[in-house]
Short mmCIF file of C-alpha atoms in Angstrom, two decimals:
data_model
loop_
_atom_site.label_atom_id
_atom_site.label_comp_id
_atom_site.label_asym_id
_atom_site.label_seq_id
_atom_site.Cartn_x
_atom_site.Cartn_y
_atom_site.Cartn_z
CA MET A 2 -45.82 12.48 -15.07
CA GLU A 3 -43.91 9.28 -15.89
CA THR A 4 -40.20 8.78 -15.32
CA HIS A 5 -38.13 5.89 -16.69
CA TRP A 6 -35.62 3.76 -14.75
CA ILE A 7 -32.48 2.40 -16.35
CA GLU A 8 -29.55 0.39 -15.02
CA ILE A 9 -26.04 1.17 -16.24
CA GLN A 10 -22.99 -0.70 -14.96
CA GLY A 11 -24.92 -1.89 -11.91
CA GLN A 12 -26.08 1.64 -10.97
CA GLN A 13 -29.67 2.89 -11.04
CA PHE A 14 -30.65 6.04 -12.92
CA VAL A 15 -34.00 7.79 -13.37
CA MET A 16 -34.85 9.73 -16.55
CA HIS A 17 -37.15 12.68 -15.84
CA PRO A 18 -39.45 14.30 -18.48
CA SER A 19 -37.63 17.61 -17.94
CA GLY A 20 -34.50 16.03 -19.44
CA ALA A 21 -32.77 15.66 -16.08
CA LEU A 22 -31.17 12.37 -15.03
CA PHE A 23 -31.03 11.24 -11.39
CA TRP A 24 -28.19 8.97 -10.24
CA GLU A 25 -30.09 7.12 -7.55
CA ASP A 26 -27.14 5.40 -5.86
CA LYS A 27 -25.19 8.64 -5.37
CA ARG A 28 -28.14 11.06 -5.04
CA ILE A 29 -26.75 13.18 -7.89
CA LEU A 30 -29.00 15.11 -10.27
CA LEU A 31 -27.53 15.59 -13.75
CA ILE A 32 -28.83 18.51 -15.85
CA SER A 33 -27.40 19.66 -19.16
CA ASP A 34 -27.72 22.70 -21.41
CA VAL A 35 -30.03 24.97 -19.44
CA HIS A 36 -28.71 28.01 -21.36
CA LEU A 37 -29.86 30.54 -18.79
CA GLY A 38 -29.65 34.06 -20.15
CA LYS A 39 -30.37 33.01 -23.72
CA VAL A 40 -33.86 34.45 -23.73
CA SER A 41 -32.66 37.81 -22.37
CA HIS A 42 -29.73 37.76 -24.83
CA PHE A 43 -31.99 37.35 -27.85
CA ARG A 44 -34.63 39.78 -26.60
CA LYS A 45 -31.89 42.40 -26.19
CA PHE A 46 -31.26 42.22 -29.92
CA GLY A 47 -34.92 42.38 -30.86
CA ALA A 48 -35.82 38.71 -31.27
CA ALA A 49 -39.44 37.87 -30.56
CA VAL A 50 -38.78 35.44 -27.73
CA PRO A 51 -41.47 35.09 -25.03
CA GLN A 52 -40.46 36.56 -21.67
CA ALA A 53 -42.23 33.64 -19.98
CA ALA A 54 -39.44 31.31 -21.09
CA ILE A 55 -37.18 32.86 -18.43
CA ALA A 56 -39.51 31.90 -15.59
CA GLN A 57 -40.10 28.49 -17.18
CA ASN A 58 -36.45 27.49 -16.73
CA PHE A 59 -36.44 28.29 -13.01
CA GLU A 60 -39.85 26.73 -12.43
CA LEU A 61 -38.64 23.51 -14.05
CA LEU A 62 -35.44 23.55 -11.99
CA ASN A 63 -37.48 23.91 -8.82
CA GLU A 64 -39.81 21.11 -9.89
CA VAL A 65 -37.11 18.55 -10.63
CA VAL A 66 -35.00 19.42 -7.56
CA SER A 67 -38.07 19.12 -5.34
CA PHE A 68 -38.97 15.78 -6.95
CA PHE A 69 -35.60 14.10 -6.37
CA ALA A 70 -34.18 16.04 -3.37
CA PRO A 71 -30.58 15.40 -4.51
CA ASP A 72 -27.46 15.81 -2.42
CA LEU A 73 -25.60 17.19 -5.45
CA ILE A 74 -26.76 18.99 -8.59
CA CYS A 75 -24.32 18.60 -11.47
CA PHE A 76 -24.82 20.84 -14.49
CA LEU A 77 -23.19 19.20 -17.52
CA GLY A 78 -22.22 22.43 -19.25
CA ASP A 79 -23.84 25.42 -20.93
CA LEU A 80 -25.57 26.51 -17.76
CA PHE A 81 -25.47 30.07 -19.09
CA HIS A 82 -25.70 30.92 -22.75
CA SER A 83 -23.37 33.93 -22.86
CA ALA A 84 -22.16 36.85 -20.76
CA LEU A 85 -23.80 38.17 -17.62
CA ASN A 86 -27.29 39.62 -17.91
CA LYS A 87 -30.27 40.07 -15.59
CA GLU A 88 -30.91 36.33 -15.43
CA TRP A 89 -27.76 35.99 -13.33
CA LEU A 90 -29.59 37.79 -10.50
CA LEU A 91 -32.41 35.27 -10.78
CA PHE A 92 -29.86 32.46 -10.67
CA GLU A 93 -28.27 33.93 -7.54
CA THR A 94 -31.68 33.95 -5.86
CA TRP A 95 -32.33 30.37 -6.98
CA THR A 96 -29.02 29.07 -5.60
CA LYS A 97 -29.66 30.69 -2.22
CA GLY A 98 -32.85 28.66 -1.96
CA THR A 99 -31.18 25.41 -3.01
CA VAL A 100 -29.93 23.10 -0.25
CA ALA A 101 -27.98 20.72 -2.51
CA GLU A 102 -24.33 21.22 -3.39
CA ILE A 103 -23.86 22.48 -6.97
CA VAL A 104 -21.06 21.77 -9.43
CA LEU A 105 -20.71 22.95 -13.03
CA VAL A 106 -18.88 20.90 -15.64
CA VAL A 107 -17.89 23.79 -17.88
CA GLY A 108 -19.26 23.83 -21.43
CA ASN A 109 -18.39 25.86 -24.51
CA HIS A 110 -20.97 28.56 -23.68
CA ASP A 111 -19.85 28.94 -20.06
CA ILE A 112 -17.79 32.12 -20.39
CA ILE A 113 -18.81 33.72 -17.08
CA SER A 114 -15.86 33.94 -14.68
CA PRO A 115 -15.43 30.96 -12.32
CA LEU A 116 -15.04 33.55 -9.55
CA LYS A 117 -18.71 34.47 -9.94
CA TYR A 118 -19.67 30.83 -9.37
CA LYS A 119 -17.22 30.46 -6.50
CA ALA A 120 -18.88 33.40 -4.76
CA LEU A 121 -22.12 31.38 -4.84
CA GLY A 122 -20.41 28.26 -3.49
CA ILE A 123 -20.48 26.51 -6.87
CA ARG A 124 -17.49 24.46 -8.02
CA THR A 125 -16.48 24.62 -11.69
CA VAL A 126 -14.60 21.66 -13.21
CA SER A 127 -13.66 20.38 -16.66
CA GLU A 128 -14.96 16.85 -16.00
CA ILE A 129 -15.88 14.41 -13.25
CA ARG A 130 -14.76 10.77 -12.98
CA SER A 131 -16.46 8.48 -10.50
CA ASP A 132 -16.74 4.67 -10.28
CA GLY A 133 -16.15 4.10 -13.98
CA PHE A 134 -18.39 6.98 -15.08
CA LEU A 135 -17.16 10.08 -16.90
CA LEU A 136 -19.21 13.29 -16.76
CA THR A 137 -18.42 15.84 -19.46
CA HIS A 138 -20.12 18.51 -21.54
CA HIS A 139 -19.07 17.28 -24.98
CA PRO A 140 -19.69 13.60 -25.70
CA GLU A 141 -16.50 11.60 -25.28
CA GLU A 142 -15.35 8.03 -25.77
CA ARG A 143 -12.71 7.12 -23.21
CA GLU A 144 -11.59 3.59 -22.53
CA GLY A 145 -12.78 2.21 -19.21
CA PHE A 146 -15.55 4.78 -18.72
CA PHE A 147 -19.25 5.18 -19.43
CA ASN A 148 -19.83 8.79 -20.46
CA PHE A 149 -22.68 11.13 -19.49
CA SER A 150 -22.75 14.33 -21.52
CA GLY A 151 -24.88 16.99 -23.20
CA HIS A 152 -24.02 19.61 -25.85
CA ILE A 153 -25.80 17.89 -28.75
CA HIS A 154 -29.39 18.65 -27.64
CA PRO A 155 -30.42 15.23 -29.03
CA ALA A 156 -33.78 14.64 -30.66
CA VAL A 157 -35.40 11.85 -32.63
CA LYS A 158 -37.83 12.07 -35.53
CA LEU A 159 -40.76 9.65 -35.41
CA ARG A 160 -42.63 9.01 -38.63
CA GLY A 161 -46.23 7.91 -38.97
CA ALA A 162 -48.68 7.16 -41.73
CA GLY A 163 -49.32 9.76 -44.41
CA LYS A 164 -45.80 11.23 -44.24
CA GLN A 165 -46.47 12.59 -40.76
CA SER A 166 -43.44 13.16 -38.55
CA LEU A 167 -42.81 14.29 -34.99
CA ARG A 168 -39.54 15.69 -33.68
CA LEU A 169 -38.97 14.99 -29.98
CA PRO A 170 -36.09 15.71 -27.58
CA CYS A 171 -34.66 12.52 -26.15
CA PHE A 172 -32.13 10.74 -23.99
CA PHE A 173 -29.81 9.06 -26.50
CA LYS A 174 -27.93 5.99 -25.25
CA SER A 175 -25.17 4.11 -27.05
CA PRO A 176 -23.23 1.18 -25.53
CA HIS A 177 -20.75 3.44 -23.68
CA GLN A 178 -22.51 6.80 -23.56
CA LEU A 179 -25.72 8.58 -22.62
CA ILE A 180 -26.39 12.06 -24.04
CA LEU A 181 -28.91 14.13 -22.09
CA PRO A 182 -31.51 16.32 -23.82
CA ALA A 183 -31.27 20.07 -23.38
CA PHE A 184 -33.02 21.12 -20.17
CA GLY A 185 -33.62 24.76 -21.03
CA ALA A 186 -36.52 26.31 -22.88
CA PHE A 187 -35.75 27.85 -26.29
CA THR A 188 -32.62 25.75 -26.88
CA GLY A 189 -33.33 23.92 -30.13
CA SER A 190 -32.42 20.30 -30.88
CA TYR A 191 -30.45 18.11 -33.28
CA VAL A 192 -31.90 14.92 -34.74
CA LEU A 193 -29.67 11.86 -34.29
CA GLN A 194 -29.98 8.64 -36.26
CA PRO A 195 -29.87 5.63 -33.93
CA LYS A 196 -27.69 2.63 -34.80
CA PRO A 197 -28.79 -0.95 -33.99
CA ASP A 198 -27.08 -0.91 -30.56
CA ASP A 199 -28.45 2.51 -29.57
CA GLN A 200 -31.45 3.16 -27.33
CA VAL A 201 -33.67 6.22 -27.60
CA PHE A 202 -35.92 7.60 -24.87
CA PRO A 203 -38.08 10.50 -26.16
CA LEU A 204 -39.77 13.06 -23.93
CA VAL A 205 -43.48 12.92 -24.75
CA GLU A 206 -46.26 14.81 -22.98
CA ASN A 207 -44.59 14.91 -19.56
CA SER A 208 -43.40 11.32 -19.87
CA VAL A 209 -40.23 9.46 -20.83
CA ILE A 210 -40.81 6.51 -23.15
CA LYS A 211 -38.54 3.92 -24.76
CA ILE A 212 -38.76 3.21 -28.48
#
């Protein structure tokens, strides 16, 4: 596994192949668009979605939390895909085994009552501002802040010889913003076209690379 370090406004961050971002200076783990419950939601209506994808999300959460040992886990929205289903019970079990504080920046899919999160000791907020950084679900441009967000599920398309192409999830950085890739399995992605000042960091075979 290969991570990638990046410095933004004098702060150190680590990009993880899972799509998580670790704020080294503050010991905060940023994770966006897990979409827990999505697999169960689609299977309920007959979609042929592998049951293993449910376990995959929690296994990946355990892996990245164990790797960084953060003081705070910040989910940047769309933690759950829709209403309560059986995956909430799995999430309850996961939180009980997690030492770090947890906060949810609410996204457009987060329709579960904040009281349910409060009962688990999880804070729900609309955004977080800290030391010139703005943490949101939807990408935002706000004067005086560098924005971390999700929502887009960014990907990049790499083209090779013979009309070959490869679509890869990525961290997508512009001068004042970094959009995290979707963390969850079975979430889909949206290809973005980088501009000259943008930087793209695809997730490739358990590594983060810069192109």
